[in-house]
XYZ file of N, CA and C in Angstrom:
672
model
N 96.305 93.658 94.898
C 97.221 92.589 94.547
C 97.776 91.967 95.811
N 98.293 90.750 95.895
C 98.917 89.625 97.039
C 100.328 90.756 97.331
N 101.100 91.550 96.688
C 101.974 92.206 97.436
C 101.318 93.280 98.320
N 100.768 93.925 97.381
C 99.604 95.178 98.048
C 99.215 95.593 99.556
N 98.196 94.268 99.480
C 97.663 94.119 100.222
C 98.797 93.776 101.818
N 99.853 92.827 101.620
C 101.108 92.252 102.498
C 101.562 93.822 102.937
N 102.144 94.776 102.157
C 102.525 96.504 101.935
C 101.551 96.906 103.672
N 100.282 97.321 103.381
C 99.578 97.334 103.875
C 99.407 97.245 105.308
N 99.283 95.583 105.479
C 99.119 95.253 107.217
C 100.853 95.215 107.418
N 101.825 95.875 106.771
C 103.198 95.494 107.492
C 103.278 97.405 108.145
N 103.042 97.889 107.386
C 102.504 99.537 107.111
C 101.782 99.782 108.577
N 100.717 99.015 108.478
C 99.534 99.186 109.768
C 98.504 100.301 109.156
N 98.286 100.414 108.049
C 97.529 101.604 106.817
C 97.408 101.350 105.881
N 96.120 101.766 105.199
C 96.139 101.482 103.710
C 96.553 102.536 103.043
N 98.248 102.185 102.365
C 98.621 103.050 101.636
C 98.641 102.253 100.179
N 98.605 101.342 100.148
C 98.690 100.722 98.905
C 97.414 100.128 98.483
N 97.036 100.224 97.026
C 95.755 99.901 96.533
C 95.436 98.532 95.885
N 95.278 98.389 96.375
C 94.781 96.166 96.287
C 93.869 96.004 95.304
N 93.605 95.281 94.507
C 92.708 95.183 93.496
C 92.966 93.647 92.672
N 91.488 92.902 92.229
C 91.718 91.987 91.068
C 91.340 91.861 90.259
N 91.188 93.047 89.525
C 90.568 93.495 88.400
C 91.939 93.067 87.456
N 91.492 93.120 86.032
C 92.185 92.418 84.916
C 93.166 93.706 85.118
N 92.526 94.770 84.847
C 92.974 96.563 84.816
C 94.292 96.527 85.867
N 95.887 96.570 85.526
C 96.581 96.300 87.075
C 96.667 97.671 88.016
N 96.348 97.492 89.545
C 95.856 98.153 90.664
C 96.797 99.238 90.445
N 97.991 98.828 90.812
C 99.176 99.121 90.865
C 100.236 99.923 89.643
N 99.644 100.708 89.370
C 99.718 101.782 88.067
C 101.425 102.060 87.785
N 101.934 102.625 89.262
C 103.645 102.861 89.163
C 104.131 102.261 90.277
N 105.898 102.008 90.241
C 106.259 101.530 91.923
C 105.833 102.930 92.637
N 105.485 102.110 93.684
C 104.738 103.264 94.864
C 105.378 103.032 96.160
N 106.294 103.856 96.486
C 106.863 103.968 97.429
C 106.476 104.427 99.253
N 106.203 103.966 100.041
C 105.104 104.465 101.278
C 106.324 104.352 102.926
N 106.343 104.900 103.248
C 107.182 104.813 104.666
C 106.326 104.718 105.863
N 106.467 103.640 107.074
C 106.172 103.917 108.250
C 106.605 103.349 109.287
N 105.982 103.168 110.040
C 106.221 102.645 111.405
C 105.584 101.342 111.224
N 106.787 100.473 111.613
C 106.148 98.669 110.998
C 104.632 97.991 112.305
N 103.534 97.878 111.368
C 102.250 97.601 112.013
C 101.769 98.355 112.704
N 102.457 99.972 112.621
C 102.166 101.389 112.833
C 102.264 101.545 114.271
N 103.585 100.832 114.605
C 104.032 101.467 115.861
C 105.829 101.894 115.911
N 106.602 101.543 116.624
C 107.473 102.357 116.594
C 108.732 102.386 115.609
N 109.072 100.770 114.953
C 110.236 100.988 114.110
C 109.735 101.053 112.764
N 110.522 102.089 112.205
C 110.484 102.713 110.663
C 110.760 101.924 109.905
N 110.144 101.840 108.422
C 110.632 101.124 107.311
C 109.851 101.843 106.353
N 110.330 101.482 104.852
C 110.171 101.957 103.689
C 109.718 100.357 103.101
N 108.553 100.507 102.339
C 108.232 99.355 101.518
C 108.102 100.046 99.953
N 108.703 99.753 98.989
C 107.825 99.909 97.450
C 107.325 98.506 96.780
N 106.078 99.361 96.809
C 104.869 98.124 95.965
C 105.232 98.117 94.452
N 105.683 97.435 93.801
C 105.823 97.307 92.241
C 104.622 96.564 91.163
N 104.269 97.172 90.291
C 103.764 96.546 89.832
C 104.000 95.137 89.098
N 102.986 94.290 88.736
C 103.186 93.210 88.149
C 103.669 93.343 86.502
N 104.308 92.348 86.083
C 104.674 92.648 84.313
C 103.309 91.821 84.071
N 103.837 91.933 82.539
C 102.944 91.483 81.244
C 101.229 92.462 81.931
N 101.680 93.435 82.142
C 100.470 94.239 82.341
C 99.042 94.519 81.426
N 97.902 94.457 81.922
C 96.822 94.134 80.999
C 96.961 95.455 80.056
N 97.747 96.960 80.228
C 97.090 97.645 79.689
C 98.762 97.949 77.966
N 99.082 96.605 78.582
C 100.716 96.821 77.673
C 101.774 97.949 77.816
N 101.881 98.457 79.324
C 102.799 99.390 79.449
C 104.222 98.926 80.549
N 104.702 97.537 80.077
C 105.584 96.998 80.922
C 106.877 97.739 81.093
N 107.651 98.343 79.739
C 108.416 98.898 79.826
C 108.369 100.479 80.574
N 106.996 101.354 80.355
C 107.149 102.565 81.013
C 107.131 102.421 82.922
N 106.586 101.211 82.806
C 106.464 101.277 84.356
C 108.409 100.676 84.861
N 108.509 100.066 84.186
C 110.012 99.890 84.186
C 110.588 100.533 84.463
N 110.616 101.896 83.318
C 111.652 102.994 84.000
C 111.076 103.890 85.320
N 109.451 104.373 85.399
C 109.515 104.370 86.310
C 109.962 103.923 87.638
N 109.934 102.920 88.049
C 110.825 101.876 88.906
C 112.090 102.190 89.475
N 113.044 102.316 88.673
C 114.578 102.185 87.972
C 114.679 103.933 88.278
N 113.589 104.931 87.933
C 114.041 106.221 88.429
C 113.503 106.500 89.989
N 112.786 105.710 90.590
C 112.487 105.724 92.036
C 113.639 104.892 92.537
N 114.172 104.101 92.086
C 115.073 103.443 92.961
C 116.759 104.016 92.744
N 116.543 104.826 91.711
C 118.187 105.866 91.561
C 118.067 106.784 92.644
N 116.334 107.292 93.109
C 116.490 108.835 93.613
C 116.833 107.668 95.220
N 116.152 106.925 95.538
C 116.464 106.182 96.679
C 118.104 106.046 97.147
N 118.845 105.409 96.456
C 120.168 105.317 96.270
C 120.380 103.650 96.624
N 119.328 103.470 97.291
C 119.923 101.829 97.729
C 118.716 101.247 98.372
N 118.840 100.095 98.223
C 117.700 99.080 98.876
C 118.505 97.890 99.982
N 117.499 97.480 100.708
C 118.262 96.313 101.604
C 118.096 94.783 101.104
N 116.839 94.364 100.521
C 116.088 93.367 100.052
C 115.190 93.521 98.814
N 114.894 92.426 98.313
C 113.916 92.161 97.245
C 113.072 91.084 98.051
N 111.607 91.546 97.892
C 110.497 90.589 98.570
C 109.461 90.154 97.729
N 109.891 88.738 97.171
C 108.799 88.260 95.856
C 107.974 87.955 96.809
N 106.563 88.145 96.838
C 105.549 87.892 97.751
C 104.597 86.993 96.478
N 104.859 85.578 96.695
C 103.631 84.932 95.958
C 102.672 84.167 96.745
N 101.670 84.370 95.315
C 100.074 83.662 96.351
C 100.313 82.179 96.469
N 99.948 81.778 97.897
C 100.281 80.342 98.153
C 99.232 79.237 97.754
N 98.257 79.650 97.041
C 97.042 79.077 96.897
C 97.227 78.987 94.957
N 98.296 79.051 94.890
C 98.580 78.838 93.329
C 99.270 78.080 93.176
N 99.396 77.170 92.178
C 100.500 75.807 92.002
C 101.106 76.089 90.933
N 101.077 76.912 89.831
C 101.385 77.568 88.833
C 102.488 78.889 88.669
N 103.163 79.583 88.168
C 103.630 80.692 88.464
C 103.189 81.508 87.198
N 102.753 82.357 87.160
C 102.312 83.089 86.250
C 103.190 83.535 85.165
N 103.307 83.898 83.637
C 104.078 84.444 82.785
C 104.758 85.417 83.445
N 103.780 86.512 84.392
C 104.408 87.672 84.605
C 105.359 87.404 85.564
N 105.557 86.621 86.556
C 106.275 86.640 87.785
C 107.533 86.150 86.874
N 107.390 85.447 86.001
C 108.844 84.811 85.023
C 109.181 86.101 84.490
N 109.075 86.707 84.047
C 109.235 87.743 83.379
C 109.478 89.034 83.970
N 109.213 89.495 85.337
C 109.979 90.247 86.341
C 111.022 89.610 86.988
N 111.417 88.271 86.847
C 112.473 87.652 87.462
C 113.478 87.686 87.048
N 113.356 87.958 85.409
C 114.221 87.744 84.483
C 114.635 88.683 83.998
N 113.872 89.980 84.145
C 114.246 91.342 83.813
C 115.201 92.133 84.910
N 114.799 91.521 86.605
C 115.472 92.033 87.518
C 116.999 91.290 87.647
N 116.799 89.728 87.221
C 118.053 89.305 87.310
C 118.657 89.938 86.251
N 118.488 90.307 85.110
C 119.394 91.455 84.408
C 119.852 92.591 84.364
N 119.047 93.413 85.167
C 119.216 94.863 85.768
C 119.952 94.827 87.138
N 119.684 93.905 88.165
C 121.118 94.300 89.243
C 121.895 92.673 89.370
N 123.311 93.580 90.029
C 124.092 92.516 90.458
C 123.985 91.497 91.467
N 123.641 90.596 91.313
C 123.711 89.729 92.725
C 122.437 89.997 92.969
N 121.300 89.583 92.088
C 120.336 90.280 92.827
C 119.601 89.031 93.538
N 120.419 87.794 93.379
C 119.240 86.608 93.744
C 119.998 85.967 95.536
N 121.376 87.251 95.495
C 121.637 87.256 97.013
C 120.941 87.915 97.888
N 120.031 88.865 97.315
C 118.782 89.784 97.925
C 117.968 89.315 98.261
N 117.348 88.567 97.541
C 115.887 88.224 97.468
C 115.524 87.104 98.690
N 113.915 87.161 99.247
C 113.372 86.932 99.688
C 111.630 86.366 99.356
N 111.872 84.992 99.234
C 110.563 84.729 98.827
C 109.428 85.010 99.608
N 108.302 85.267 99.853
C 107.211 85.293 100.593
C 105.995 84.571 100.499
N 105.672 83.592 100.672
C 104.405 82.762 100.136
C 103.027 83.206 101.457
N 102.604 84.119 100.322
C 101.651 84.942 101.143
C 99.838 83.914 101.118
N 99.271 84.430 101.495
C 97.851 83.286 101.378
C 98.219 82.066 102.298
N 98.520 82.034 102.975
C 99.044 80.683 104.093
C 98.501 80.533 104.913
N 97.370 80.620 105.350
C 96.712 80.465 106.864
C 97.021 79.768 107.748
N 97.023 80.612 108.912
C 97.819 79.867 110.532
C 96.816 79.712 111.132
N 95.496 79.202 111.140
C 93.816 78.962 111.814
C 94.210 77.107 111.825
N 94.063 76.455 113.082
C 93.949 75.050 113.020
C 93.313 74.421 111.609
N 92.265 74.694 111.269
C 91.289 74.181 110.063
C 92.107 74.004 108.775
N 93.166 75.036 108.824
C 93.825 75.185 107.213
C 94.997 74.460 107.435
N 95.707 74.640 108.899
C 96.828 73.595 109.662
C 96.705 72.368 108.882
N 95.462 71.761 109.810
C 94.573 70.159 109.208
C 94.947 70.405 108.101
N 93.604 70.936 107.237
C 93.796 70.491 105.370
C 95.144 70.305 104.788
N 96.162 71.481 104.798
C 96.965 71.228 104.571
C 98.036 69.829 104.432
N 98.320 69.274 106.118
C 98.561 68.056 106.625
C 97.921 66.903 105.786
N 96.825 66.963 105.834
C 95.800 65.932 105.149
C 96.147 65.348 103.720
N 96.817 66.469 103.202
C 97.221 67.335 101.156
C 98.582 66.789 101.500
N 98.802 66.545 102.663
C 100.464 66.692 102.469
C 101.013 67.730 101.805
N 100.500 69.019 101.695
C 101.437 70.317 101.219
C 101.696 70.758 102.383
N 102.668 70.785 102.810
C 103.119 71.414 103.802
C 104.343 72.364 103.629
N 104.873 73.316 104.605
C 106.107 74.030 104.098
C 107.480 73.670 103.247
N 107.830 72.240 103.537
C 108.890 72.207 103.045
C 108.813 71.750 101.959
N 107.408 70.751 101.551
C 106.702 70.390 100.153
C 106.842 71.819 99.359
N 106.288 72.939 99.530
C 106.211 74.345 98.646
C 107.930 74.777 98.837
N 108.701 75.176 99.858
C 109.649 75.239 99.703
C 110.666 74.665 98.527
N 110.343 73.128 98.562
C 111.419 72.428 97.093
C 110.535 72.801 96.557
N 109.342 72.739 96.006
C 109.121 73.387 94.802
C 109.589 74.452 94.273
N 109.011 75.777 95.150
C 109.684 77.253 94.208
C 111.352 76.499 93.963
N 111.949 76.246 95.123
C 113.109 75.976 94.961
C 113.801 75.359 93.041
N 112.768 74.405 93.227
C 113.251 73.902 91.923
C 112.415 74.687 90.764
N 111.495 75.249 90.756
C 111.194 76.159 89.685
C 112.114 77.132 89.527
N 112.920 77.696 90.237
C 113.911 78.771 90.341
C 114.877 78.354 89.623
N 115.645 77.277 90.199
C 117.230 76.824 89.653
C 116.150 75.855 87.813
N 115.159 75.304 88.006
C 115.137 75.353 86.118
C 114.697 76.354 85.282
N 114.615 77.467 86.175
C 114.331 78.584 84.853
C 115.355 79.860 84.933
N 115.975 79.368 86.048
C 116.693 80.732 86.049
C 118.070 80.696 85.996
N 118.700 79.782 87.656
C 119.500 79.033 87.595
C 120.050 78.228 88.844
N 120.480 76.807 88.398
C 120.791 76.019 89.452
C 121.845 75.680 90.879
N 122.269 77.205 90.917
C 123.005 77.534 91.668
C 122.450 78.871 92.647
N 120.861 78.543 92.364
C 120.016 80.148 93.381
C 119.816 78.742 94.859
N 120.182 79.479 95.887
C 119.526 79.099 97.152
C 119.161 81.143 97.913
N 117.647 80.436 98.034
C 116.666 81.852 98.235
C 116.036 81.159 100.190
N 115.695 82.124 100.682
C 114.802 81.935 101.660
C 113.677 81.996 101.418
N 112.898 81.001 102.221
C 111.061 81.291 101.628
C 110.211 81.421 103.094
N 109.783 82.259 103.190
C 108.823 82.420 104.406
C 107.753 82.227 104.093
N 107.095 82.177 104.982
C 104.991 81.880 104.481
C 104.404 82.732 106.036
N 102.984 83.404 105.701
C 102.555 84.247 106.123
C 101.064 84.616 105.393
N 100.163 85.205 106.149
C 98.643 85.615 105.615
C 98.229 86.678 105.911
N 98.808 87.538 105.089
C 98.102 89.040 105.567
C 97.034 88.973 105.153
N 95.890 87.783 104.964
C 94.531 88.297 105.225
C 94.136 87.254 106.290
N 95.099 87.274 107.199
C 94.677 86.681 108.808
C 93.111 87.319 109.843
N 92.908 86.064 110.371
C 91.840 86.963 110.843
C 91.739 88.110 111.819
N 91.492 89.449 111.848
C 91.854 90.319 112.478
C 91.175 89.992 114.061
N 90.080 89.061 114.330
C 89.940 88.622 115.763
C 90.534 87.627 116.235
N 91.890 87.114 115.592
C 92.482 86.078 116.076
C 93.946 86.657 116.691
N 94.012 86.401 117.895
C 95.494 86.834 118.109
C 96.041 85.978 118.263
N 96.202 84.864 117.726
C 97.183 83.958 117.274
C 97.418 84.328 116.209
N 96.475 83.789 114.940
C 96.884 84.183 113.697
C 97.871 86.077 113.247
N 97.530 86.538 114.661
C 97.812 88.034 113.872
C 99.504 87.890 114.841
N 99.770 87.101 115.633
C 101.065 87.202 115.993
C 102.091 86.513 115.241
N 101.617 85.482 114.322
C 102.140 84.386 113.425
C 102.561 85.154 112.370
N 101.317 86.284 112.091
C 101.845 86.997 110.440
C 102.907 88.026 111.115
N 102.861 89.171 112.123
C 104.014 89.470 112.594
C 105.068 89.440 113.082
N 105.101 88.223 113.694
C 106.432 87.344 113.872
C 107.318 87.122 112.720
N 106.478 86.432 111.336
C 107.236 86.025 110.621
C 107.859 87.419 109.787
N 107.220 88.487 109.521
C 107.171 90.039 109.097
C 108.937 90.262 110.248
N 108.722 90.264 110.916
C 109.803 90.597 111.792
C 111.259 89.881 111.491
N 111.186 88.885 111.598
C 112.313 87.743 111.538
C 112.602 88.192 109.661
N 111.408 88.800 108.811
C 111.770 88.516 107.794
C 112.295 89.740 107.552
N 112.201 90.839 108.071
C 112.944 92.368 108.322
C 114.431 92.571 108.706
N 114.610 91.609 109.851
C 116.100 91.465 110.416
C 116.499 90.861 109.504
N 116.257 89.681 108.905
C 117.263 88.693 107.339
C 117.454 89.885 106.767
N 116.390 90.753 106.115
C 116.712 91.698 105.262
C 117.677 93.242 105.418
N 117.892 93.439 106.831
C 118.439 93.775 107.181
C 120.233 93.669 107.367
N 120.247 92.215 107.164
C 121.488 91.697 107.395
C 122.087 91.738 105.866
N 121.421 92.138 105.163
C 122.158 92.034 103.251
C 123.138 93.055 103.696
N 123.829 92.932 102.690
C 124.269 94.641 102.144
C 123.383 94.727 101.228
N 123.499 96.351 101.711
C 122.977 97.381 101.295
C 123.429 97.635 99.584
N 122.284 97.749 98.435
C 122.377 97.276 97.252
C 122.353 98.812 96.208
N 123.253 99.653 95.755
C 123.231 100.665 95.333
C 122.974 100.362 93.925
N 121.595 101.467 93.560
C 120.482 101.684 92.737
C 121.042 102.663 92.034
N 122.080 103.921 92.134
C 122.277 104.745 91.517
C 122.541 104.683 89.901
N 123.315 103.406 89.975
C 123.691 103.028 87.998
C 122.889 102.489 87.577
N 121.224 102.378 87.889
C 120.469 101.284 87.130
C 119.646 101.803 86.055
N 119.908 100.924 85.257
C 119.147 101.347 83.982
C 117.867 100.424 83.570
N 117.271 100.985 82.838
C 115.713 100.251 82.719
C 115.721 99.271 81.154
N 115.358 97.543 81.550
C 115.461 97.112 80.039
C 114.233 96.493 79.953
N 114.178 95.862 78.458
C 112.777 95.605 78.044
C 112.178 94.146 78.522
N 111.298 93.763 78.996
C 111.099 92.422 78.986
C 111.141 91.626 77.325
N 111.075 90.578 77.503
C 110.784 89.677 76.342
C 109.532 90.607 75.285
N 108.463 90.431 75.985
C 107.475 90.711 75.505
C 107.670 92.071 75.012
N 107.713 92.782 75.843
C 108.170 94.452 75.089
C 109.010 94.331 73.669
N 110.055 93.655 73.309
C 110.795 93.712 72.213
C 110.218 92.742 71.318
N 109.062 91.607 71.806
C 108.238 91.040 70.914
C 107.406 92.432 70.001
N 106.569 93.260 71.159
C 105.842 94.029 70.769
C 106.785 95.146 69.730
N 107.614 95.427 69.787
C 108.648 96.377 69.481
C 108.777 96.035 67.600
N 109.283 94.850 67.975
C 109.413 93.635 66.630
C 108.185 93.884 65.580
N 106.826 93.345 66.463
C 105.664 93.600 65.637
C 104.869 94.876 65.193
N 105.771 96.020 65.850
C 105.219 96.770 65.615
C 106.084 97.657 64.555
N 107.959 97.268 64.428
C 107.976 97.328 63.394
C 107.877 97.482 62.546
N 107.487 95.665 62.489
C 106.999 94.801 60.894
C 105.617 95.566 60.426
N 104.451 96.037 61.201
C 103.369 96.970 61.007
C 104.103 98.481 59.582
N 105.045 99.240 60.730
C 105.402 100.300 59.741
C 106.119 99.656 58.695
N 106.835 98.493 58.342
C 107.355 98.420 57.300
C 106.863 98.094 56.340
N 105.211 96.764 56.338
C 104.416 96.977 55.502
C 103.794 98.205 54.641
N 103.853 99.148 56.398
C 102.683 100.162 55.807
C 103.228 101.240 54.640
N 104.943 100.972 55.009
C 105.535 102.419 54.097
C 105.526 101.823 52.041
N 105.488 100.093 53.071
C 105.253 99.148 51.393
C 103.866 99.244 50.344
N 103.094 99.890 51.681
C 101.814 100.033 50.481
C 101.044 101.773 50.322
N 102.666 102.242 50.647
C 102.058 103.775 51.266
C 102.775 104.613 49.913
């Protein structure tokens, strides 16, 4: 997955399992510690999975989540890492947005957008320019997808970055760690967000499913 994989080259290891199979990669939050680009300063990343999951287990991975982040006690940041090569936002990303803005306080003073898939290679520079999409073009966008679905009083930071930079470019590979860095210290500067009271709730869809499944036993006891 586009977080996964980001986990990963910030890590300097593959501890997290990347995948784009329908099947999601990312089974539970998976929690991994190291040394950032595997040299000397420490950090903790957890990879979460995506909602509206193909295999319909949104809510168990939920509480999983919610009991990794009680035993934690606290977090510094939230890092939505979306693919920049999408113009769309997926059901699921609405639907973890909306479940997290209900489970913590203040949680949209945390957060940190990431528009991952961004290439820093002259060639993609050009196209881009050419498209006129450029940073601050994607910037008002999420911007305004945020304040109409969520609400019009969110101002978020948005960084852009390509952890699938080319590994023989040392430009491109100082661009994705630069911005990794600068985006560590912001996150650094929150307060610190205590996880101990959090409780796990259902998405939309879960209490759709809940609903219909129900209405299933109440037929069935009607013809039973």
């Amino acid at each position: 997955s586009t977080q996964s994989t980001w986990g990963n080259k910030v890590l300097g290891k593959e501890v997290f399992r990347a995948g784009s199979n329908l099947t999601s990669e990312t089974k539970i939050a998976n929690k991994q510690s190291g040394s950032l680009f595997g040299n000397a300063e420490y950090i903790s990343v957890i990879d979460t999975q995506g909602l509206n999951d193909a295999e319909g287990t949104d809510y168990e991975h939920t509480k999983q989540l919610i009991n990794l982040l009680k035993r934690e006690g606290y977090i510094s940041a939230f890092i939505l890492v979306l693919n920049g090569q999408e113009t769309r936002w997926k059901s699921s990303t609405w639907s973890m947005l909306e479940l997290f803005t209900n489970m913590y306080p203040n949680f949209w003073n945390k957060v940190i957008v990431l528009v991952n898939f961004w290439p820093t290679d002259e060639k993609s520079i050009k196209r881009r320019k050419q498209a006129d999409r450029n940073e601050q073009v994607l910037r008002d966008s999420i911007t305004e997808q945020l304040r109409g679905r969520i609400s019009r009083n969110i101002h978020v930071r948005i960084e852009f970055c390509d952890a699938h930079y080319d590994v023989d470019s040392a430009n491109e590979k100082k661009a994705f760690e630069d911005t990794i860095r600068n985006l560590i210290i912001l996150a650094r500067s929150f307060d610190q967000t205590d996880t101990s009271n959090l409780k796990a709730m259902k998405t939309k869809q879960d209490e759709l499913a809940d609903n219909y499944n129900n209405l299933q036993n109440e037929i069935c006891l009607l013809y039973t």
